[in-house]
Coordinates of N, CA and C and ligand atoms in Angstrom, one line a residue:
M1 N 24.6 124.8 101.3 CA 24.8 126.2 100.6 C 26.3 125.9 100.2
R2 N 26.5 127.1 99.2 CA 28.2 127.8 98.6 C 28.1 128.9 99.1
L3 N 29.0 128.7 99.7 CA 30.0 130.0 99.9 C 31.0 130.9 99.4
F4 N 31.1 132.0 99.6 CA 32.7 132.3 99.2 C 33.2 134.0 99.8
V5 N 33.9 134.1 99.8 CA 34.4 135.9 100.8 C 34.8 136.6 100.2
A6 N 34.5 138.2 100.0 CA 35.0 138.9 98.5 C 34.1 140.0 98.3
I7 N 34.4 140.9 98.1 CA 34.9 142.2 97.6 C 34.3 142.4 96.8
A8 N 32.8 143.5 97.3 CA 32.1 143.7 96.2 C 33.3 145.3 95.6
M9 N 32.9 145.3 94.5 CA 33.4 146.4 93.8 C 31.3 147.8 93.6
P10 N 32.9 149.2 93.6 CA 31.7 149.8 93.9 C 30.5 149.9 92.3
D11 N 30.4 150.8 92.5 CA 28.9 151.5 91.8 C 29.4 152.3 90.5
A12 N 30.3 152.5 90.4 CA 30.8 153.1 89.2 C 32.1 152.5 88.9
V13 N 32.5 151.4 89.6 CA 33.8 150.4 88.7 C 33.2 149.8 87.8
R14 N 31.8 149.6 88.1 CA 31.0 148.4 87.7 C 30.3 148.8 86.6
T15 N 30.1 150.1 85.8 CA 30.1 151.0 85.3 C 31.1 150.9 84.4
S16 N 32.5 151.3 85.2 CA 33.3 151.0 83.3 C 33.6 149.9 83.7
L17 N 33.5 148.2 84.3 CA 33.8 147.7 83.6 C 32.6 147.0 83.0
E18 N 31.6 147.4 82.7 CA 30.2 147.1 81.2 C 30.4 147.2 80.5
M19 N 31.5 148.5 80.1 CA 32.5 149.3 79.1 C 32.8 147.9 78.3
L20 N 34.0 146.6 79.0 CA 34.3 145.6 78.5 C 33.8 145.2 77.9
K21 N 32.4 144.8 79.0 CA 31.7 143.2 78.1 C 31.3 143.7 77.1
S22 N 32.2 143.3 75.4 CA 31.4 142.9 74.4 C 32.6 142.4 73.5
G23 N 32.4 141.9 72.4 CA 33.3 141.5 71.5 C 34.2 139.9 71.0
V24 N 33.4 139.3 72.3 CA 34.1 138.1 72.7 C 32.8 136.9 72.2
P25 N 33.2 136.1 70.9 CA 31.6 135.3 70.8 C 31.9 134.2 71.8
G26 N 31.2 133.3 72.4 CA 31.5 132.3 73.7 C 31.5 132.9 74.8
A27 N 31.7 134.6 74.8 CA 31.4 134.9 76.2 C 30.2 134.9 77.2
R28 N 29.9 134.9 78.3 CA 29.2 134.7 79.8 C 30.0 135.6 80.3
W29 N 29.2 136.7 79.4 CA 29.1 138.2 80.7 C 28.9 137.8 81.7
S30 N 29.9 138.0 83.0 CA 29.4 138.6 84.2 C 28.2 138.9 84.3
P31 N 26.8 139.5 84.9 CA 25.8 140.0 85.5 C 26.9 141.2 86.0
R32 N 26.3 142.5 85.8 CA 26.9 143.8 87.1 C 27.0 143.1 88.2
E33 N 25.3 142.9 88.6 CA 25.2 142.6 89.7 C 26.6 142.0 90.6
N34 N 27.0 140.9 90.1 CA 27.8 139.7 90.5 C 29.7 139.9 90.4
M35 N 29.2 141.6 89.7 CA 31.2 141.9 90.2 C 31.6 142.3 91.2
H36 N 32.7 141.1 91.3 CA 33.7 140.3 92.8 C 34.6 140.8 92.3
L37 N 35.4 140.3 93.7 CA 37.3 140.1 93.4 C 37.2 139.2 95.1
T38 N 37.4 138.0 94.6 CA 37.0 137.5 95.0 C 38.5 136.3 96.4
L39 N 38.1 136.8 97.3 CA 39.2 136.7 98.7 C 39.0 135.3 98.9
R40 N 38.3 134.4 98.8 CA 38.5 132.7 99.6 C 37.3 132.5 99.5
F41 N 37.8 131.1 98.4 CA 36.0 130.1 97.7 C 36.1 129.1 99.1
I42 N 34.5 129.4 99.5 CA 34.5 128.2 100.4 C 33.9 127.6 99.5
G43 N 32.9 127.6 99.2 CA 32.6 125.7 99.1 C 31.2 125.5 99.2
E44 N 30.8 124.4 98.9 CA 29.6 123.6 100.3 C 30.2 123.4 102.0
V45 N 28.6 123.7 102.8 CA 29.3 124.3 103.7 C 27.8 123.6 104.6
D46 N 27.8 123.1 105.9 CA 25.7 123.2 105.7 C 25.8 124.2 106.8
G47 N 24.9 124.3 107.5 CA 24.2 125.8 108.3 C 25.3 126.4 110.0
R48 N 25.6 124.9 109.7 CA 26.5 125.5 110.9 C 27.9 125.0 111.1
D49 N 28.1 124.8 109.9 CA 29.4 125.6 109.3 C 29.3 127.3 109.2
A50 N 28.2 127.3 108.3 CA 28.3 129.1 107.9 C 28.0 129.7 109.3
R51 N 27.6 129.5 110.4 CA 27.5 130.3 111.3 C 29.1 130.3 111.8
E52 N 30.2 129.6 112.0 CA 31.1 129.4 112.7 C 32.4 130.5 111.8
I53 N 31.3 129.8 110.0 CA 32.7 130.8 109.4 C 32.0 132.8 109.8
D54 N 30.7 132.9 110.1 CA 30.7 133.6 109.8 C 31.0 135.2 111.6
E55 N 31.4 133.6 112.1 CA 32.1 134.7 114.0 C 33.2 134.6 113.4
A56 N 33.9 133.9 112.7 CA 35.4 133.9 112.5 C 35.5 134.5 111.5
L57 N 34.4 134.8 110.5 CA 35.1 136.1 109.7 C 34.7 137.5 110.4
A58 N 33.6 138.0 111.4 CA 33.8 138.8 112.3 C 33.8 139.2 113.2
G59 N 35.7 138.5 113.5 CA 36.1 138.6 114.6 C 37.8 139.1 113.7
I60 N 38.0 139.2 112.6 CA 38.7 140.1 111.7 C 38.7 141.5 112.1
S61 N 39.6 141.8 112.6 CA 40.5 142.8 112.2 C 41.6 143.3 111.0
A62 N 41.2 144.0 110.4 CA 42.2 144.5 109.4 C 41.9 146.2 109.2
P63 N 42.3 147.5 108.4 CA 42.3 147.8 107.9 C 41.5 148.6 106.6
S64 N 40.9 149.3 106.1 CA 40.3 149.6 105.0 C 41.6 150.5 104.0
L65 N 41.2 149.8 102.8 CA 42.1 150.4 101.9 C 41.6 151.2 100.6
T66 N 42.6 151.0 99.8 CA 42.2 151.7 98.4 C 42.3 150.9 97.2
L67 N 41.5 150.3 96.6 CA 41.8 149.6 95.0 C 41.7 149.9 94.2
T68 N 42.8 150.0 92.5 CA 41.9 150.4 91.8 C 42.5 148.9 90.4
L69 N 41.7 149.3 90.0 CA 41.8 147.7 88.8 C 42.5 148.2 87.7
K70 N 43.3 147.1 86.9 CA 44.5 147.6 86.0 C 44.7 146.3 85.1
G71 N 44.1 147.0 83.9 CA 44.8 145.7 82.7 C 43.5 144.4 83.0
T72 N 43.7 144.2 81.8 CA 42.7 142.3 81.9 C 43.5 141.1 82.0
G73 N 43.0 140.0 81.6 CA 43.9 138.4 81.4 C 42.4 138.1 81.1
H74 N 43.4 136.6 81.4 CA 43.1 135.3 81.3 C 42.8 133.6 81.7
F75 N 42.3 132.8 81.8 CA 42.8 132.2 82.8 C 42.8 131.0 81.3
G76 N 43.5 129.9 81.9 CA 43.0 128.9 80.6 C 44.2 128.9 79.5
G77 N 45.1 129.5 79.4 CA 46.0 129.7 78.4 C 45.5 129.5 77.3
N78 N 45.6 128.7 76.3 CA 45.6 128.2 75.5 C 44.0 127.9 74.5
N79 N 43.7 127.2 76.5 CA 42.2 127.0 76.2 C 41.2 127.8 77.0
P80 N 41.3 129.4 76.3 CA 40.1 131.0 77.7 C 39.1 130.1 78.1
S81 N 39.5 129.7 79.7 CA 37.5 129.7 80.2 C 37.0 131.1 80.3
A82 N 38.8 131.9 80.4 CA 37.4 133.4 82.0 C 38.6 134.7 80.8
L83 N 38.0 135.9 81.0 CA 37.9 137.1 81.3 C 38.2 137.2 82.4
W84 N 39.5 138.7 82.8 CA 39.1 139.5 84.0 C 39.9 140.4 83.8
A85 N 39.7 141.4 85.2 CA 40.2 142.4 85.0 C 41.3 142.8 86.5
G86 N 42.8 142.8 86.0 CA 43.7 142.9 87.2 C 43.3 144.3 88.0
V87 N 43.6 143.9 89.2 CA 43.8 144.8 90.4 C 45.8 145.1 90.9
E88 N 45.9 146.3 90.6 CA 46.6 147.1 90.4 C 47.7 145.9 92.1
A89 N 49.1 145.5 91.8 CA 49.8 144.9 93.5 C 48.7 146.5 94.8
S90 N 48.8 145.2 96.6 CA 48.1 146.3 96.9 C 48.8 145.3 98.0
D91 N 49.6 145.5 98.7 CA 50.2 144.9 100.5 C 48.4 144.4 101.1
A92 N 48.0 145.7 101.1 CA 47.0 145.9 102.7 C 45.3 144.8 101.9
L93 N 45.8 144.6 100.3 CA 45.1 143.7 100.4 C 45.3 142.5 101.1
L94 N 46.9 141.4 100.1 CA 46.9 140.3 100.1 C 47.2 140.2 102.1
R95 N 47.3 141.7 103.4 CA 47.3 141.5 105.1 C 46.1 141.2 104.3
L96 N 45.0 141.3 104.1 CA 43.5 141.2 104.3 C 43.1 139.4 104.0
Q97 N 43.5 139.2 103.2 CA 43.2 137.8 101.8 C 44.4 136.4 103.2
R98 N 44.5 136.8 104.0 CA 46.2 135.8 104.4 C 44.9 135.9 105.9
K99 N 44.6 137.2 106.6 CA 44.0 137.1 107.6 C 42.2 136.1 107.5
I100 N 41.9 136.3 106.6 CA 40.9 135.2 106.6 C 41.1 134.3 105.9
E101 N 42.2 133.7 105.6 CA 42.5 132.3 105.1 C 43.2 131.6 106.7
S102 N 43.8 132.2 107.3 CA 44.1 131.7 108.4 C 42.9 131.8 109.9
A103 N 41.8 133.0 109.5 CA 40.2 132.7 110.9 C 40.0 131.4 109.9
L104 N 39.3 131.3 109.1 CA 39.2 130.0 108.4 C 40.0 128.7 108.4
Q105 N 41.2 128.8 108.5 CA 42.1 127.2 109.2 C 42.2 127.0 110.1
R106 N 41.7 128.7 110.6 CA 42.1 127.9 112.2 C 40.1 127.2 113.1
I107 N 38.8 127.5 112.0 CA 38.2 127.3 112.8 C 38.1 126.0 111.6
G108 N 39.2 125.5 111.1 CA 39.3 123.8 110.7 C 39.0 123.6 108.5
L109 N 38.9 125.0 108.2 CA 38.9 124.7 106.7 C 39.7 123.9 106.1
P110 N 40.1 122.9 105.2 CA 41.3 123.2 104.1 C 41.7 123.9 104.0
A111 N 43.2 123.9 103.6 CA 44.5 124.8 103.0 C 43.6 125.6 101.9
E112 N 43.4 126.3 101.7 CA 43.4 126.6 99.6 C 45.1 126.5 98.9
Q113 N 44.5 125.6 98.3 CA 45.6 125.2 97.9 C 46.4 126.5 96.4
R114 N 45.2 126.9 95.9 CA 45.9 127.7 94.4 C 46.6 129.7 94.9
K115 N 47.7 129.6 94.2 CA 48.1 130.6 94.7 C 46.7 132.1 94.8
F116 N 46.3 132.5 95.6 CA 45.6 134.3 95.1 C 46.2 135.2 93.9
K117 N 45.3 135.2 93.3 CA 45.5 135.8 92.0 C 44.4 137.5 91.8
P118 N 44.8 138.2 92.9 CA 43.2 139.0 92.6 C 42.7 139.5 91.4
H119 N 41.5 139.5 91.0 CA 40.8 139.6 89.5 C 39.1 140.2 90.1
V120 N 39.1 140.1 88.7 CA 37.1 140.5 88.7 C 37.4 139.8 87.7
T121 N 36.2 138.4 88.2 CA 36.1 137.7 86.4 C 34.8 138.9 85.1
L122 N 35.1 139.3 84.7 CA 35.1 140.0 83.4 C 33.5 138.6 82.8
A123 N 34.1 137.7 82.0 CA 33.4 136.7 81.9 C 33.3 135.1 81.8
Y124 N 32.8 133.8 81.8 CA 33.4 133.0 81.6 C 32.7 132.7 79.6
L125 N 34.2 131.7 79.7 CA 34.1 132.0 77.9 C 34.2 130.1 77.4
R126 N 34.0 130.1 76.7 CA 33.3 128.2 76.1 C 33.2 127.9 74.8
G127 N 34.1 127.9 74.0 CA 34.6 127.9 73.0 C 35.1 129.0 72.6
A128 N 35.4 129.9 73.2 CA 35.7 131.4 72.2 C 36.9 131.6 71.6
P129 N 37.2 132.3 71.3 CA 38.2 131.8 69.4 C 39.2 132.3 70.3
L130 N 40.4 132.6 70.1 CA 41.6 132.6 71.0 C 41.7 133.6 70.0
G131 N 42.2 134.0 69.3 CA 42.4 135.3 68.6 C 41.8 136.6 69.1
K132 N 40.1 136.2 69.1 CA 39.4 137.0 69.9 C 39.2 137.9 71.0
V133 N 39.9 136.7 71.4 CA 40.1 136.2 73.3 C 41.8 137.2 73.1
M134 N 42.8 137.6 72.1 CA 43.8 137.8 72.2 C 43.8 139.7 72.0
E135 N 42.9 139.6 70.9 CA 42.4 140.7 70.3 C 41.6 141.9 71.2
F136 N 41.2 140.9 72.4 CA 40.1 141.5 73.6 C 40.8 142.2 74.8
L137 N 41.8 141.6 74.3 CA 43.1 141.0 75.7 C 43.5 142.6 75.9
S138 N 44.1 142.6 74.3 CA 45.1 144.1 73.6 C 44.5 144.8 73.5
G139 N 43.2 145.2 73.2 CA 42.5 146.2 73.1 C 42.0 147.1 74.6
H140 N 41.7 145.8 76.0 CA 41.5 146.2 76.8 C 42.4 146.8 78.0
G141 N 43.9 146.5 77.3 CA 45.2 146.5 78.1 C 45.2 147.7 79.1
L142 N 45.2 148.4 78.5 CA 44.9 149.9 79.5 C 44.3 150.2 80.0
Y143 N 42.9 149.4 80.7 CA 41.9 149.6 81.6 C 42.6 150.6 82.6
Q144 N 42.2 150.8 83.1 CA 42.2 151.4 84.3 C 41.0 151.9 85.1
S145 N 40.6 151.1 86.4 CA 39.8 152.1 87.1 C 40.3 153.1 88.3
A146 N 39.4 153.9 88.4 CA 39.9 155.1 88.8 C 40.0 154.4 90.9
P147 N 40.6 154.7 91.3 CA 41.1 153.7 93.0 C 40.0 153.9 93.7
F148 N 39.3 153.2 94.3 CA 38.2 153.2 94.8 C 38.0 153.0 96.6
P149 N 38.1 153.6 97.4 CA 37.9 152.3 98.7 C 36.4 151.5 98.9
V150 N 38.2 150.5 99.9 CA 37.4 149.1 100.5 C 37.3 149.4 101.5
N151 N 36.2 149.5 102.2 CA 35.8 149.4 103.5 C 35.0 148.3 104.8
D152 N 34.7 147.5 103.7 CA 34.1 146.2 103.9 C 34.8 144.7 103.2
F153 N 34.3 143.8 103.8 CA 34.2 142.9 103.0 C 33.3 141.3 102.9
T154 N 33.1 140.8 101.6 CA 31.6 140.4 101.8 C 31.6 138.7 102.0
L155 N 30.4 137.8 103.0 CA 30.2 136.5 102.2 C 29.0 136.3 102.2
Y156 N 29.7 135.7 100.7 CA 28.6 135.0 99.2 C 28.2 133.8 99.5
E157 N 26.6 133.7 99.0 CA 26.4 132.8 99.1 C 26.6 133.0 97.2
S158 N 26.7 131.4 96.3 CA 26.8 130.9 95.2 C 25.2 130.0 95.5
T159 N 25.2 130.6 94.0 CA 23.2 129.0 94.0 C 23.9 129.2 92.4
L160 N 23.7 127.6 91.8 CA 23.6 127.5 89.9 C 22.7 127.4 90.4
T161 N 22.7 128.4 88.5 CA 21.1 128.5 88.7 C 21.3 127.6 86.3
P162 N 20.3 127.7 86.3 CA 20.3 127.3 84.9 C 21.2 127.9 83.6
N163 N 20.8 129.4 84.0 CA 21.2 130.3 83.1 C 22.2 131.2 83.7
G164 N 23.8 130.1 84.7 CA 24.5 131.1 85.1 C 24.6 131.3 87.2
S165 N 25.8 131.6 87.6 CA 25.2 131.3 89.1 C 24.7 132.3 89.6
L166 N 24.5 133.1 90.6 CA 23.5 134.0 90.8 C 24.2 134.0 92.5
Y167 N 24.5 135.4 92.8 CA 25.9 135.4 94.0 C 24.9 136.4 95.1
V168 N 24.4 135.8 96.1 CA 24.1 136.6 96.4 C 24.6 137.1 98.1
P169 N 24.8 138.8 99.3 CA 25.0 138.8 99.1 C 24.5 138.9 101.1
M170 N 24.8 137.9 101.7 CA 24.9 137.3 103.2 C 25.4 138.1 104.4
Q171 N 26.3 138.5 104.3 CA 26.4 139.2 105.4 C 28.2 140.0 105.5
S172 N 28.1 141.3 105.6 CA 29.0 142.6 105.1 C 30.6 142.4 106.4
Y173 N 31.1 142.9 106.7 CA 32.1 142.8 107.8 C 33.1 144.0 107.2
P174 N 32.7 144.8 108.5 CA 33.7 146.1 108.4 C 35.4 146.5 108.4
L175 N 35.7 146.9 107.9 CA 37.3 146.9 107.6 C 37.0 148.1 108.2
A176 N 38.2 149.0 109.2 CA 38.5 149.9 110.2 C 39.0 151.1 109.6
Ligands
3AM201 O1 35.7 135.9 91.4 P1 35.8 134.2 90.4 O2 35.1 134.6 89.4 O3 36.8 134.1 89.6 O4 35.8 130.6 90.0 C1 34.6 130.8 91.2 C2 33.8 132.4 91.1 O5 35.4 133.0 91.1 C3 35.4 130.5 92.4 O6 34.9 131.8 93.6 C4 33.9 132.7 92.5 C5 32.4 132.4 93.2 O7 32.3 131.5 92.7 N1 35.5 129.3 92.4 C6 33.7 128.4 91.9 N2 35.1 127.1 92.2 C7 36.1 127.2 93.1 C8 37.0 126.4 93.5 N3 37.0 124.4 93.5 C9 36.4 128.2 93.1 N4 37.5 128.6 93.6 C10 37.9 127.8 93.5 N5 37.8 126.4 94.1

């Protein structure tokens, strides 16, 4: 199974993100139920590893936090591959991400090579005109969610289907 660790967006935040989802031809907008902030992509593991990962995540002790989504951006430079909503800087979020990273390294997962860039993916893009992407970004640069509490994080299973990825929450872990 293909796993990742993320923070699920509360319903009110999903609603505010829904309003951003238009105006870019070639965008495959993330379905409302998929909206999350990835803390750690794990990838393909077997059942035994999944159990170890679950135990490692269950052993994490970290405080609950408050997040605010802020602004929009894209990955891929001049060949945009994804649109996302940004996250207001949060040391508590970085500390949580580091705890997850070290817990997973302790059980033998290879270190994540990419720098952590907190974001909520809005759409994956294929052949979207750069001008439309720039229009989207300048039009939604002032996007901001209400601050929201984060009281847990979740281990997700990602299933690739012909219509895009299906993300199924497997287990949630409370923050103190
Ligand atoms: O949270 P987002 O949507 O940005 O792109 C994948 C998605 O990111 C990312 O993990 C999230 C859940 O699928 N992802 C997929 N493959 C990846 C990889 N090999 C990856 N992240 C890092 N390395």
